[in-house]
PDB file of C-alpha atoms in Angstrom:
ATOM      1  CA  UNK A 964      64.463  -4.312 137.182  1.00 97.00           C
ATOM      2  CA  UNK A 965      64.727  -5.762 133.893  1.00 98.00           C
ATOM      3  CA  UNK A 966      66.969  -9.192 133.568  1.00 99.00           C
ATOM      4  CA  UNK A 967      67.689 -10.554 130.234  1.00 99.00           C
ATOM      5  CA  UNK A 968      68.964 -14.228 128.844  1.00 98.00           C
ATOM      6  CA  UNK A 969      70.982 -14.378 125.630  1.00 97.00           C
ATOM      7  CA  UNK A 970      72.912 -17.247 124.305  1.00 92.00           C
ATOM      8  CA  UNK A 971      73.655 -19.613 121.242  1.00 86.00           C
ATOM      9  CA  UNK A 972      70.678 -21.974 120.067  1.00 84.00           C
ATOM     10  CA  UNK A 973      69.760 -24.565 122.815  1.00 82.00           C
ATOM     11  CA  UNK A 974      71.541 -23.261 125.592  1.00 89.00           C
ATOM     12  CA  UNK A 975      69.070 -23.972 128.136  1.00 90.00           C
ATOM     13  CA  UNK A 976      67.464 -19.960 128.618  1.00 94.00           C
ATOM     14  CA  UNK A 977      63.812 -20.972 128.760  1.00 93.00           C
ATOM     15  CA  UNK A 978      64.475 -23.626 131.361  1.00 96.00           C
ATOM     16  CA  UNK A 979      66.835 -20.905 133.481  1.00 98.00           C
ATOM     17  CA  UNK A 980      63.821 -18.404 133.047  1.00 98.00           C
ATOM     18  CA  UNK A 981      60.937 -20.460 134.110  1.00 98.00           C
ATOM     19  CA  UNK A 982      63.626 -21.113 137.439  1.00 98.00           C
ATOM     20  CA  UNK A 983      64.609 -18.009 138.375  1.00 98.00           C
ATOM     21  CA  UNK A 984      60.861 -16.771 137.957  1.00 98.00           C
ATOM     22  CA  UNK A 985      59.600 -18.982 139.884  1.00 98.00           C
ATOM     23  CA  UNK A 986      62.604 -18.172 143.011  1.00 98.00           C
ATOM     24  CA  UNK A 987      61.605 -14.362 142.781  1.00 98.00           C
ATOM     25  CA  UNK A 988      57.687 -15.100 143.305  1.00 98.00           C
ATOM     26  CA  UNK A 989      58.743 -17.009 146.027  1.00 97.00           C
ATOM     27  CA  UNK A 990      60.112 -14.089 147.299  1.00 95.00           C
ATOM     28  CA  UNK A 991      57.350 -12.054 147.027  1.00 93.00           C
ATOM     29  CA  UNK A 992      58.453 -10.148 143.814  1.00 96.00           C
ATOM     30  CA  UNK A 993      56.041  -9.618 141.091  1.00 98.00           C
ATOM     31  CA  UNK A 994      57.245 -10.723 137.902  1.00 98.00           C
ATOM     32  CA  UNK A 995      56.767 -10.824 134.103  1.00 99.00           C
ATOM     33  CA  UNK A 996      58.362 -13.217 131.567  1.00 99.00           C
ATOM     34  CA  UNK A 997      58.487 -11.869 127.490  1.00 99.00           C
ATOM     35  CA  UNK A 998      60.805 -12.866 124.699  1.00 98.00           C
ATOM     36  CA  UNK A 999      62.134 -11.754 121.209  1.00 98.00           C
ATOM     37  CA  UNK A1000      61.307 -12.014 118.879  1.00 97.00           C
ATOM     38  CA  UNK A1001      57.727 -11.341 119.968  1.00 97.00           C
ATOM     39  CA  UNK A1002      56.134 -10.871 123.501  1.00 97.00           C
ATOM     40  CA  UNK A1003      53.514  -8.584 122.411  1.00 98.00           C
ATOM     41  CA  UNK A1004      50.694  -9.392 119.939  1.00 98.00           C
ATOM     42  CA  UNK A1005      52.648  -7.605 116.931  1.00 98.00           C
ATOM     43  CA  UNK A1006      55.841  -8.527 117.737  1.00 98.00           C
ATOM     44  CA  UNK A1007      54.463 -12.175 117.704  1.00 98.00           C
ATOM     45  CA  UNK A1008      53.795 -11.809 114.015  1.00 98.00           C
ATOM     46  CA  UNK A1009      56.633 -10.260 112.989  1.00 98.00           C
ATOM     47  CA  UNK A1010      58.182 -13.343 115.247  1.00 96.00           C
ATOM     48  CA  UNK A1011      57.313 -15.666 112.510  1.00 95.00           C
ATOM     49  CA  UNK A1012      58.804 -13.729 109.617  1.00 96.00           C
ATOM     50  CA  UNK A1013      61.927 -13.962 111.345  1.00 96.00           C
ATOM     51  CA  UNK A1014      62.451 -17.777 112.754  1.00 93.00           C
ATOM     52  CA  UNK A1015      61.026 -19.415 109.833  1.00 93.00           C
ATOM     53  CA  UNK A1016      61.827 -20.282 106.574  1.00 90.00           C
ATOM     54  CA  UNK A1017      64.629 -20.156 104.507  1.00 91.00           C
ATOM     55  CA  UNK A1018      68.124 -19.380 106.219  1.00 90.00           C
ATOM     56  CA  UNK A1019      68.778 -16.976 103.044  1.00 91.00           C
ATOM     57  CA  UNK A1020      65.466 -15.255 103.915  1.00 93.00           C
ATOM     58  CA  UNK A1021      66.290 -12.033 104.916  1.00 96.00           C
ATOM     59  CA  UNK A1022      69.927  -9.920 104.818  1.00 96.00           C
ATOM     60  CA  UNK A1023      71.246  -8.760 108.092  1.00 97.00           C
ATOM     61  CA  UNK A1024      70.040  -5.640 107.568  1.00 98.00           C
ATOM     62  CA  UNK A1025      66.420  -6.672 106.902  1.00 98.00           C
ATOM     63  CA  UNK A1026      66.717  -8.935 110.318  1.00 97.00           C
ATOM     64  CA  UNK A1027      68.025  -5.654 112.236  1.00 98.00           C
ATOM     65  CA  UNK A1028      64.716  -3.688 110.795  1.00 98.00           C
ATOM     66  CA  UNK A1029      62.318  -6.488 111.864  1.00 98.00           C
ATOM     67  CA  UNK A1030      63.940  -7.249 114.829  1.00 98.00           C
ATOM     68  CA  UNK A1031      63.672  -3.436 116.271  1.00 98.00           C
ATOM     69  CA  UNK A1032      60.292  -3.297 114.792  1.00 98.00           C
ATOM     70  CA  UNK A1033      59.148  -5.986 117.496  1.00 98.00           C
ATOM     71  CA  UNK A1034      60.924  -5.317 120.112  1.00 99.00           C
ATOM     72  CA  UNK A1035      59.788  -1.286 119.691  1.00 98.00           C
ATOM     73  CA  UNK A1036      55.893  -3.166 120.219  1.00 98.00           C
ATOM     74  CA  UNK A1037      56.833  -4.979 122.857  1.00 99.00           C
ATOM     75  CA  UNK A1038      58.797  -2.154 124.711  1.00 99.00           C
ATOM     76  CA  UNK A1039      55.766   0.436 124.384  1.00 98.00           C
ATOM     77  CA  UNK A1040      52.986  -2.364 124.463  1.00 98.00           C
ATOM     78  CA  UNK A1041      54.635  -5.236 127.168  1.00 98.00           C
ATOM     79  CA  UNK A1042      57.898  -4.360 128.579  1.00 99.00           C
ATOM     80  CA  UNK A1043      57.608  -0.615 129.765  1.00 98.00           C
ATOM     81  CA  UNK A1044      54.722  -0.692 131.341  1.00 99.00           C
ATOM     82  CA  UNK A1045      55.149  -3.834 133.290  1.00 99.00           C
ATOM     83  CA  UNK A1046      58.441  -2.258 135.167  1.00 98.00           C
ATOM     84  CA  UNK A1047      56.008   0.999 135.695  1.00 98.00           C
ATOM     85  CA  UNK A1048      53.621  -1.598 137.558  1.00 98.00           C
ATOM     86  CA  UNK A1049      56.870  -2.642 139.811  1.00 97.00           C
ATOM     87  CA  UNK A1050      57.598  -6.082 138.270  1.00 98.00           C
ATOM     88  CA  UNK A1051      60.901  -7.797 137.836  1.00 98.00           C
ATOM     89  CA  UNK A1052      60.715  -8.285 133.956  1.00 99.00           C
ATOM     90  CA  UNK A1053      62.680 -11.304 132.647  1.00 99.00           C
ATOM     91  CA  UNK A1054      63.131 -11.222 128.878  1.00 98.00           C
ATOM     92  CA  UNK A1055      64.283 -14.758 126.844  1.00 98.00           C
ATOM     93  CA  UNK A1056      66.807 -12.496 124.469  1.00 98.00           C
ATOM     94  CA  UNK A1057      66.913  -8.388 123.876  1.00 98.00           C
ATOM     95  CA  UNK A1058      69.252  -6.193 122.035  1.00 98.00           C
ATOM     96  CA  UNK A1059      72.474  -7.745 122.727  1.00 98.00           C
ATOM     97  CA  UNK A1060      71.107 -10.424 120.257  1.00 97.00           C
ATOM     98  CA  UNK A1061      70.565  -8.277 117.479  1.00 98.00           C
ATOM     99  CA  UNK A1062      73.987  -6.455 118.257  1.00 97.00           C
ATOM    100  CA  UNK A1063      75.843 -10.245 118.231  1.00 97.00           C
ATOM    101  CA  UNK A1064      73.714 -12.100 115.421  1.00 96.00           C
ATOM    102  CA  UNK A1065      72.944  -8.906 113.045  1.00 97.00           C
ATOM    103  CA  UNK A1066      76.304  -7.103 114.111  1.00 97.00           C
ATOM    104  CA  UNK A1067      79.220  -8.637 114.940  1.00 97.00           C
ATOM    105  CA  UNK A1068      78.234 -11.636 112.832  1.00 96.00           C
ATOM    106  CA  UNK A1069      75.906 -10.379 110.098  1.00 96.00           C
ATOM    107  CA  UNK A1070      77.878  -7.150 109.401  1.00 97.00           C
ATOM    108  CA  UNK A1071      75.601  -4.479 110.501  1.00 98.00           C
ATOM    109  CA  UNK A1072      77.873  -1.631 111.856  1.00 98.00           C
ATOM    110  CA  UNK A1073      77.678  -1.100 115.739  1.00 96.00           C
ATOM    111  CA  UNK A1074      76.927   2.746 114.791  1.00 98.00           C
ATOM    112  CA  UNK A1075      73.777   1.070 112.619  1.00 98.00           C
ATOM    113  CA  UNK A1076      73.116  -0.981 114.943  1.00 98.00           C
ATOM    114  CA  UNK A1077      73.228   1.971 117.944  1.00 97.00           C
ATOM    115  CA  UNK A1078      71.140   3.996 115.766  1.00 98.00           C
ATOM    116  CA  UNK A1079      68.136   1.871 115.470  1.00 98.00           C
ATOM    117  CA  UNK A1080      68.123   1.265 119.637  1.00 98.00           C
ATOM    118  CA  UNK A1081      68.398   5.112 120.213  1.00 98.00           C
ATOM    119  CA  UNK A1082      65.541   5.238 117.805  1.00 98.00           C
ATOM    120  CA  UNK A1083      63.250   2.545 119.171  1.00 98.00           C
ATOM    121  CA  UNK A1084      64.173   2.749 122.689  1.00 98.00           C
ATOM    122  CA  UNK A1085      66.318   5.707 123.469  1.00 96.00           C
ATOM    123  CA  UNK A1086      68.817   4.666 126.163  1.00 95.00           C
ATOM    124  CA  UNK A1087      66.990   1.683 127.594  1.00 98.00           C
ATOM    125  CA  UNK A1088      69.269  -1.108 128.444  1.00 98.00           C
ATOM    126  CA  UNK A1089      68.776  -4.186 130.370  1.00 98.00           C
ATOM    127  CA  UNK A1090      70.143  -3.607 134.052  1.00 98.00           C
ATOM    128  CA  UNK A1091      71.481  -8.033 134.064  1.00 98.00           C
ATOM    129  CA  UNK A1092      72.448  -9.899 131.515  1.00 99.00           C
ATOM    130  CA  UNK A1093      73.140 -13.498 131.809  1.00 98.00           C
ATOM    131  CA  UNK A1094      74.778 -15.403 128.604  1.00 98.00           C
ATOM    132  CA  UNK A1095      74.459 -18.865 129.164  1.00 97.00           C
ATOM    133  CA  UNK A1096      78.010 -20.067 126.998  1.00 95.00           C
ATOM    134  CA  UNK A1097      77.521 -23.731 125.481  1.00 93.00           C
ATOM    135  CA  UNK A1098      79.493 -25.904 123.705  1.00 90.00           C
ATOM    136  CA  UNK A1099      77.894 -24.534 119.552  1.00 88.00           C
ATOM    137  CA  UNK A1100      77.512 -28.510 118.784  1.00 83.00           C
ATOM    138  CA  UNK A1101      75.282 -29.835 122.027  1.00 87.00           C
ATOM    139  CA  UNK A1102      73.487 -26.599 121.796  1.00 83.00           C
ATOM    140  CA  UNK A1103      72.276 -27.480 118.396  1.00 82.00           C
ATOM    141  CA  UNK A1104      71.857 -31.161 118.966  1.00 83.00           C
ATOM    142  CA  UNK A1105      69.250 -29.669 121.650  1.00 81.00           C
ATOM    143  CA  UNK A1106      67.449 -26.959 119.609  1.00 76.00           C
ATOM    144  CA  UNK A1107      67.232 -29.605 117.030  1.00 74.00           C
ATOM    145  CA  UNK A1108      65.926 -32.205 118.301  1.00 79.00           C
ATOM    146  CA  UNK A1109      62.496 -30.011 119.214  1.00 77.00           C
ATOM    147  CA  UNK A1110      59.489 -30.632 117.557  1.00 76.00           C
ATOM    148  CA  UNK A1111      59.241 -26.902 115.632  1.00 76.00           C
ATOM    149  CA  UNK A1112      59.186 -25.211 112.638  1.00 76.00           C
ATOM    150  CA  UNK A1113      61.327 -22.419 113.764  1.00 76.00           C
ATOM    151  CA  UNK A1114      64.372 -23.213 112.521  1.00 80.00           C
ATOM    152  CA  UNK A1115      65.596 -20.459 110.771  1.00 86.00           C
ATOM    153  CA  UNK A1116      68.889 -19.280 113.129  1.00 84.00           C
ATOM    154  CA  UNK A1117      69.496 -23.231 113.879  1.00 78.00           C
ATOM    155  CA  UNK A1118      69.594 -23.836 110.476  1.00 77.00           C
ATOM    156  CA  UNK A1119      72.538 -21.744 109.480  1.00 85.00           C
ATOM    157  CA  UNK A1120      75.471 -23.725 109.766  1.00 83.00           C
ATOM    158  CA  UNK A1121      78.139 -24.387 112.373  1.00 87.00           C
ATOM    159  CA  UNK A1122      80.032 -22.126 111.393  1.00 92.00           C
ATOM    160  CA  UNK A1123      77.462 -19.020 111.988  1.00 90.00           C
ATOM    161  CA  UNK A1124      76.879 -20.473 115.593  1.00 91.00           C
ATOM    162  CA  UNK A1125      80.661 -20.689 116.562  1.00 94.00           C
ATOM    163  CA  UNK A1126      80.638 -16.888 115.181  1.00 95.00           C
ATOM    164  CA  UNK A1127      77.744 -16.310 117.327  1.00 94.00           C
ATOM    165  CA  UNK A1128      79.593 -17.901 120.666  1.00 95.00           C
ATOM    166  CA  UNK A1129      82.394 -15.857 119.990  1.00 96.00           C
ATOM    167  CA  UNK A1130      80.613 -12.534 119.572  1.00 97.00           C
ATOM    168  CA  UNK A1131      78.904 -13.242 123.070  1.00 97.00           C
ATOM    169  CA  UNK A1132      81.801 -13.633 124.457  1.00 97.00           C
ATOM    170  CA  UNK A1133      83.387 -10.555 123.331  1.00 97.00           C
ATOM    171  CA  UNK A1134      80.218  -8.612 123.988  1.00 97.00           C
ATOM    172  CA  UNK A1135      80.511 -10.181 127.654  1.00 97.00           C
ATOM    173  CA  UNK A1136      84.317  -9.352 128.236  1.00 97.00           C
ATOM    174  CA  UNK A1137      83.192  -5.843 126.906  1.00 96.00           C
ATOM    175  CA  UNK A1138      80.456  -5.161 129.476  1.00 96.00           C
ATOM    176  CA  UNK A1139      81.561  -6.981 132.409  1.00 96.00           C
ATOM    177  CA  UNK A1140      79.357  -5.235 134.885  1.00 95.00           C
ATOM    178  CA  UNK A1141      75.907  -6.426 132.855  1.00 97.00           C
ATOM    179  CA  UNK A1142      76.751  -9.630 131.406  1.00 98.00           C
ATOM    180  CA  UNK A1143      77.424 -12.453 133.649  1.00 98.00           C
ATOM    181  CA  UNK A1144      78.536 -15.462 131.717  1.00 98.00           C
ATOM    182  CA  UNK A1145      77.451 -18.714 132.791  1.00 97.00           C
ATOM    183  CA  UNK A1146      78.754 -22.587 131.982  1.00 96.00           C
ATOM    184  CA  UNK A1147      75.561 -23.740 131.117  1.00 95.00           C
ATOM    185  CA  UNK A1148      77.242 -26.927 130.484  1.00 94.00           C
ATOM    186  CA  UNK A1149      77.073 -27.537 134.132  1.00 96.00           C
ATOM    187  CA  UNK A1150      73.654 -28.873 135.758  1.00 96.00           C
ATOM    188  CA  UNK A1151      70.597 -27.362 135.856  1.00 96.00           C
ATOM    189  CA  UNK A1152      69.804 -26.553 139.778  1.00 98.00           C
ATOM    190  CA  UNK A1153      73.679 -25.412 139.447  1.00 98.00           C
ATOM    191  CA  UNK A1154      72.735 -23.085 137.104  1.00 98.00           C
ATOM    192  CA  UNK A1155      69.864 -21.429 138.198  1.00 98.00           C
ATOM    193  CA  UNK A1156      72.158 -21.538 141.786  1.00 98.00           C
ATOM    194  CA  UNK A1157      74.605 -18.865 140.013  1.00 98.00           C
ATOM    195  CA  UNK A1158      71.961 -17.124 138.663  1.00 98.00           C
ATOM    196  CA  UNK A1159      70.228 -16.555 142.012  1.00 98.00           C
ATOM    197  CA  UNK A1160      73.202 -15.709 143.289  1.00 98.00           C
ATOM    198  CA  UNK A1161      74.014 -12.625 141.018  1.00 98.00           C
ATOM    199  CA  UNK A1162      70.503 -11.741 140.988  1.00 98.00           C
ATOM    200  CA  UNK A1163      70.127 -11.080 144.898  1.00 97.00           C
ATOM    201  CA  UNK A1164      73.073  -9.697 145.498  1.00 96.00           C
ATOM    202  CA  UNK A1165      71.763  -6.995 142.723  1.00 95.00           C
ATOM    203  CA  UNK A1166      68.331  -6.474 144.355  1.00 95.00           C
ATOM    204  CA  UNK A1167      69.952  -6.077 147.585  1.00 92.00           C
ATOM    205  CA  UNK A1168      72.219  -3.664 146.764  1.00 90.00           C
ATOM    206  CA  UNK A1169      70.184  -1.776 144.420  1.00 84.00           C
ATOM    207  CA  UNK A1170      67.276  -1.452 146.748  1.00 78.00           C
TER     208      UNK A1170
END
């Protein structure tokens, strides 16, 4: 099974990860925790490229490259053959990122965009999807206020990130069976309460 977290900039994923990882071991699931950018060893370099420096870095098109270059490593290298070993695979952000931040926002076509995954990964998809929706103001107050120097995305503009909230949403009412969206304005253990929620009642019936 392979779960993914996407959301705006400070939304809370990492925290919601680390959570719902530590429910499933205590259920006696194995599990694995990556992210993107990064995950695997290459991926991790090509991480930096993309989270630092200048917001005018790279085009949208560039990003899309770089992005599907790491996550093609960590698919072969991480990803695939942790699910072949029978572990729940939690990733912090996947392909639906790159379809809302370097398509619907940065202009990349979906049929560009569908190109590179069928290229890199064929038809692999995440099976859950949870996008944690938060207010685009307190989500930046939050990423902001950590001591880090990758602060490409958050650097952007408010605009960008309402764009970005937007697109997730769309991308959510579009998929409804995948993406769960989740008021991660509400509190933490009721967060990760939701989340457990959907998450059993997909291992259950998909056992």
């Amino acid at each position: 099974m392979f779960i993914t977290f996407e959301g705006g900039e400070g939304s809370g994923k990492s925290t919601q990860i680390n959570l719902l990882s530590k429910f499933l071991l205590s259920k006696l699931h194995k599990v694995f925790v990556t992210r993107e950018p990064g995950g695997s060893v290459g991926a991790e370099t090509i991480r930096q490229l993309l989270v630092t420096g200048n917001p005018n870095r790279w085009d949208a098109h560039t990003e899309a490259l770089l992005m599907y270059a790491a996550r093609r490593d960590n698919f072969i290298r991480i990803i695939k053959p942790k699910l072949s070993e029978g572990n729940i695979v939690i990733s912090d952000r996947f392909s639906d990122s790159t379809k809302v931040y370097q398509g619907y926002v940065g202009g990349v076509s979906d049929a560009n965009i569908d190109l590179l995954h069928k290229f890199s990964l064929d038809n692999f998809y995440p099976d859950l999807t949870f996008f944690l929706d938060l207010d685009v103001s307190k989500g930046l107050e939050r990423a902001n206020s950590r001591k880090s120097n990758e602060k490409r995305f958050e650097s952007k503009g408010l605009e960008f990130h309402e764009n970005i909230r937007k697109s997730y949403l769309k991308l959510a009412s579009d998929e409804p069976a995948r993406i769960y969206i989740i008021d991660a304005s509400k509190s933490i253990s009721k967060i990760h309460y939701e989340i457990t929620k959907v998450v059993e009642k997909f291992l259950t019936k998909n056992k």
